[in-house]
């Protein structure tokens, strides 16, 4: 099946720094990718829809200036958490796919100290 | 997308069939039933989907009632590696590569030795 990768798998950073997370579709092209966030013992929450060549669409309550999304090619979307704070510590997951199913990346565990 | 209701947790003995129910009484005629699972600290994994007919693949079987208001995911011979949170999601299959998923709380399946 199709593969979606994420890098890094785990990152620890200091409060106030920015962190970039990459999401790649390895064997297919994706004009749209999705970014989710998952806090401990909770379900996945959609943060934003990443659109190749255009601006991302953010869900209500998600700050677009804090969570910068760039989808510069058909195989790569990046999520940058700017000025990270401890409350941004979470599991970030991306997905990409086609008409009938989505393929998820393995996730990135972000810990902000 | 139609709302789904799943039991919060279930237990199953290793080697036995695991039957996970899902209620989706407000499902529309063009909405599919999808099942994904998430093993701890990993990205979700697609299992199976169906519209109105029962479906089977190498991972599981999906039984959809005739009125389509509920469905059951069947893992025929559960193993310890099937311990995960199972999500039942109902949505329209879009014609583009964009296919956002709304995750509920899912069912935590624990397979016991």
CSV table of C-alpha atoms in Angstrom, one decimal:
chain,number,residue,atom,x,y,z
A,1,UNK,CA,0.0,0.0,0.0
A,2,UNK,CA,0.9,3.6,-0.3
A,3,UNK,CA,3.4,5.0,2.3
A,4,UNK,CA,3.4,8.3,4.1
A,5,UNK,CA,6.5,9.3,6.1
A,6,UNK,CA,7.1,11.9,8.7
A,7,UNK,CA,10.3,13.5,10.0
A,8,UNK,CA,11.3,13.7,12.7
A,9,UNK,CA,9.6,11.0,14.7
A,10,UNK,CA,10.3,12.7,17.9
A,11,UNK,CA,11.5,16.2,18.9
A,12,UNK,CA,12.2,18.0,22.1
A,13,UNK,CA,12.6,21.7,22.1
A,14,UNK,CA,12.8,24.7,24.4
A,15,UNK,CA,9.9,27.0,24.8
A,16,UNK,CA,9.9,29.8,22.3
A,17,UNK,CA,11.7,28.0,19.5
A,18,UNK,CA,10.2,26.9,16.2
A,19,UNK,CA,9.9,23.3,15.1
A,20,UNK,CA,9.4,22.0,11.5
A,21,UNK,CA,7.7,18.7,10.8
A,22,UNK,CA,7.8,17.1,7.3
A,23,UNK,CA,5.2,14.9,5.8
A,24,UNK,CA,6.1,13.0,2.6
A,25,UNK,CA,4.0,10.8,0.3
A,26,UNK,CA,6.6,8.3,-0.8
A,27,UNK,CA,5.0,6.6,-3.8
A,28,UNK,CA,2.2,8.8,-4.9
A,29,UNK,CA,1.4,12.4,-5.5
A,30,UNK,CA,-0.9,14.2,-3.1
A,31,UNK,CA,-2.5,17.6,-3.9
A,32,UNK,CA,-4.0,17.6,-0.5
A,33,UNK,CA,-2.6,16.5,2.8
A,34,UNK,CA,-4.1,16.7,6.3
A,35,UNK,CA,-2.6,17.6,9.6
A,36,UNK,CA,-4.0,16.2,12.9
A,37,UNK,CA,-3.0,16.7,16.5
A,38,UNK,CA,-3.6,14.2,19.3
A,39,UNK,CA,-3.3,14.8,23.0
A,40,UNK,CA,-2.8,12.0,25.4
A,41,UNK,CA,-5.8,9.7,25.8
A,42,UNK,CA,-7.7,11.7,23.3
A,43,UNK,CA,-8.8,11.2,19.7
A,44,UNK,CA,-7.2,12.8,16.6
A,45,UNK,CA,-8.3,16.3,15.9
A,46,UNK,CA,-8.0,17.8,12.4
A,47,UNK,CA,-5.9,21.0,12.5
A,48,UNK,CA,-5.7,22.0,8.8
A,49,UNK,CA,-5.9,20.9,5.2
A,50,UNK,CA,-2.7,21.4,3.2
A,51,UNK,CA,-3.2,22.3,-0.4
A,52,UNK,CA,-0.4,22.1,-3.0
A,53,UNK,CA,0.3,25.4,-4.5
A,54,UNK,CA,-2.2,27.4,-2.4
A,55,UNK,CA,-2.9,28.4,1.2
A,56,UNK,CA,-3.8,25.9,3.8
A,57,UNK,CA,-7.3,25.7,5.3
A,58,UNK,CA,-7.4,25.8,9.0
A,59,UNK,CA,-10.0,24.4,11.4
A,60,UNK,CA,-11.8,26.6,13.8
A,61,UNK,CA,-9.7,27.5,16.8
A,62,UNK,CA,-6.3,26.6,15.1
A,63,UNK,CA,-4.0,29.7,14.8
A,64,UNK,CA,-2.7,29.9,11.3
A,65,UNK,CA,0.1,32.2,12.3
A,66,UNK,CA,1.3,29.7,14.9
A,67,UNK,CA,1.0,26.6,12.8
A,68,UNK,CA,2.5,27.4,9.5
A,69,UNK,CA,1.8,25.0,6.7
A,70,UNK,CA,3.6,24.8,3.4
A,71,UNK,CA,2.8,22.4,0.6
A,72,UNK,CA,5.4,23.3,-2.0
A,73,UNK,CA,5.3,20.0,-4.0
A,74,UNK,CA,3.0,17.1,-4.7
A,75,UNK,CA,4.9,14.9,-2.2
A,76,UNK,CA,5.8,17.2,0.6
A,77,UNK,CA,3.9,19.2,3.2
A,78,UNK,CA,5.5,20.9,6.2
A,79,UNK,CA,4.1,22.0,9.5
A,80,UNK,CA,6.0,24.6,11.5
A,81,UNK,CA,5.1,25.2,15.1
A,82,UNK,CA,6.3,28.7,15.7
A,83,UNK,CA,7.2,30.0,19.2
A,84,UNK,CA,6.3,26.6,20.7
A,85,UNK,CA,5.0,26.5,24.3
A,86,UNK,CA,4.5,23.5,26.6
A,87,UNK,CA,0.8,23.3,25.7
A,88,UNK,CA,1.8,22.6,22.1
A,89,UNK,CA,3.3,19.3,23.2
A,90,UNK,CA,1.4,16.7,21.4
A,91,UNK,CA,1.4,13.9,18.8
A,92,UNK,CA,1.2,15.4,15.3
A,93,UNK,CA,0.1,13.2,12.4
A,94,UNK,CA,-0.3,13.8,8.7
A,95,UNK,CA,-2.3,12.0,6.1
A,96,UNK,CA,-2.6,11.9,2.4
A,97,UNK,CA,-4.6,9.7,0.0
A,98,UNK,CA,-7.2,9.4,-2.7
A,99,UNK,CA,-10.8,9.2,-3.2
A,100,UNK,CA,-11.6,6.2,-1.0
A,101,UNK,CA,-8.9,6.0,1.7
A,102,UNK,CA,-6.3,8.0,3.6
A,103,UNK,CA,-2.8,6.9,4.4
A,104,UNK,CA,-1.3,8.2,7.7
A,105,UNK,CA,2.2,9.0,8.6
A,106,UNK,CA,3.7,7.4,11.7
A,107,UNK,CA,3.4,10.6,13.7
A,108,UNK,CA,5.8,13.1,15.3
A,109,UNK,CA,5.9,13.4,19.1
A,110,UNK,CA,6.7,17.0,20.1
A,111,UNK,CA,7.7,17.8,23.6
A,112,UNK,CA,8.2,21.5,24.5
A,113,UNK,CA,10.1,22.1,27.7
B,1,UNK,CA,-20.6,13.5,8.0
B,2,UNK,CA,-22.9,11.2,10.0
B,3,UNK,CA,-22.1,10.7,13.7
B,4,UNK,CA,-21.1,7.3,14.9
B,5,UNK,CA,-21.4,5.6,18.3
B,6,UNK,CA,-19.0,2.9,19.5
B,7,UNK,CA,-18.5,1.2,22.8
B,8,UNK,CA,-15.5,2.8,24.6
B,9,UNK,CA,-13.8,-0.5,25.3
B,10,UNK,CA,-13.9,-4.3,24.5
B,11,UNK,CA,-11.9,-7.3,25.5
B,12,UNK,CA,-11.2,-10.4,23.4
B,13,UNK,CA,-9.3,-13.6,24.0
B,14,UNK,CA,-6.4,-14.3,21.7
B,15,UNK,CA,-7.4,-16.5,18.8
B,16,UNK,CA,-11.1,-15.7,19.1
B,17,UNK,CA,-13.1,-13.5,16.8
B,18,UNK,CA,-13.4,-9.8,17.8
B,19,UNK,CA,-16.7,-8.2,16.9
B,20,UNK,CA,-16.7,-4.4,17.1
B,21,UNK,CA,-20.1,-2.7,16.7
B,22,UNK,CA,-20.8,0.7,15.4
B,23,UNK,CA,-24.0,2.6,15.2
B,24,UNK,CA,-24.5,5.2,12.5
B,25,UNK,CA,-28.3,5.7,12.4
B,26,UNK,CA,-28.1,9.1,10.5
B,27,UNK,CA,-26.0,7.8,7.6
B,28,UNK,CA,-26.9,9.1,4.2
B,29,UNK,CA,-27.3,7.1,1.0
B,30,UNK,CA,-23.9,8.2,-0.4
B,31,UNK,CA,-21.9,7.8,2.8
B,32,UNK,CA,-19.4,5.0,3.2
B,33,UNK,CA,-18.5,3.2,6.4
B,34,UNK,CA,-14.8,3.2,7.1
B,35,UNK,CA,-12.8,1.5,9.8
B,36,UNK,CA,-9.3,2.6,10.9
B,37,UNK,CA,-7.3,1.5,13.9
B,38,UNK,CA,-4.5,3.1,15.8
B,39,UNK,CA,-2.0,1.1,17.7
B,40,UNK,CA,-0.5,3.1,20.6
B,41,UNK,CA,1.8,5.9,19.5
B,42,UNK,CA,1.4,5.2,15.8
B,43,UNK,CA,-0.5,6.7,13.0
B,44,UNK,CA,-3.9,5.3,12.2
B,45,UNK,CA,-4.1,2.3,9.8
B,46,UNK,CA,-6.8,1.8,7.2
B,47,UNK,CA,-8.7,-1.5,7.7
B,48,UNK,CA,-11.7,-1.7,5.4
B,49,UNK,CA,-14.6,0.2,4.1
B,50,UNK,CA,-18.0,-0.5,2.5
B,51,UNK,CA,-21.1,1.2,1.2
B,52,UNK,CA,-23.9,-1.4,1.6
B,53,UNK,CA,-22.6,-4.8,0.8
B,54,UNK,CA,-20.5,-6.8,3.3
B,55,UNK,CA,-16.8,-6.6,2.6
B,56,UNK,CA,-13.9,-8.8,3.4
B,57,UNK,CA,-10.1,-8.4,3.0
B,58,UNK,CA,-7.0,-9.9,4.4
B,59,UNK,CA,-7.4,-8.0,7.7
B,60,UNK,CA,-11.1,-8.1,8.5
B,61,UNK,CA,-14.7,-8.4,7.5
B,62,UNK,CA,-17.3,-5.6,7.5
B,63,UNK,CA,-20.9,-6.5,8.0
B,64,UNK,CA,-23.4,-3.7,7.3
B,65,UNK,CA,-27.0,-4.1,8.2
B,66,UNK,CA,-29.6,-3.9,5.5
B,67,UNK,CA,-30.9,-0.5,6.7
B,68,UNK,CA,-27.2,0.7,7.0
B,69,UNK,CA,-27.8,2.1,10.4
B,70,UNK,CA,-25.2,-0.1,12.0
B,71,UNK,CA,-22.2,-2.2,11.2
B,72,UNK,CA,-19.8,-4.7,12.7
B,73,UNK,CA,-16.1,-5.1,12.1
B,74,UNK,CA,-14.9,-8.6,12.6
B,75,UNK,CA,-11.4,-9.7,13.2
B,76,UNK,CA,-11.7,-13.4,12.7
B,77,UNK,CA,-8.7,-14.6,14.8
B,78,UNK,CA,-7.5,-11.8,17.1
B,79,UNK,CA,-3.9,-11.7,18.0
B,80,UNK,CA,-2.1,-9.6,20.7
B,81,UNK,CA,-1.0,-7.2,17.9
B,82,UNK,CA,-4.6,-6.3,17.2
B,83,UNK,CA,-4.8,-4.5,20.5
B,84,UNK,CA,-5.6,-0.9,19.4
B,85,UNK,CA,-8.2,1.8,19.3
B,86,UNK,CA,-10.6,1.1,16.4
B,87,UNK,CA,-12.4,4.0,14.8
B,88,UNK,CA,-15.6,3.7,12.8
B,89,UNK,CA,-16.0,6.7,10.5
B,90,UNK,CA,-18.8,7.5,8.1
B,91,UNK,CA,-18.2,9.9,5.2
B,92,UNK,CA,-18.8,10.6,1.6
B,93,UNK,CA,-16.1,9.4,-0.8
B,94,UNK,CA,-14.9,12.6,-2.5
B,95,UNK,CA,-13.8,12.7,-6.1
B,96,UNK,CA,-10.6,14.5,-5.4
B,97,UNK,CA,-7.6,13.5,-3.4
B,98,UNK,CA,-9.0,15.4,-0.4
B,99,UNK,CA,-10.7,13.1,2.0
B,100,UNK,CA,-10.7,14.5,5.5
B,101,UNK,CA,-11.7,12.2,8.3
B,102,UNK,CA,-13.5,13.1,11.5
B,103,UNK,CA,-12.4,10.8,14.3
B,104,UNK,CA,-14.7,10.0,17.3
B,105,UNK,CA,-13.5,8.3,20.5
B,106,UNK,CA,-13.3,4.9,19.0
B,107,UNK,CA,-13.3,1.5,20.8
B,108,UNK,CA,-10.2,0.4,22.7
B,109,UNK,CA,-9.9,-3.3,21.9
B,110,UNK,CA,-7.6,-5.3,24.2
B,111,UNK,CA,-6.7,-8.8,23.1
B,112,UNK,CA,-5.8,-10.9,26.1
B,113,UNK,CA,-3.5,-14.0,26.0
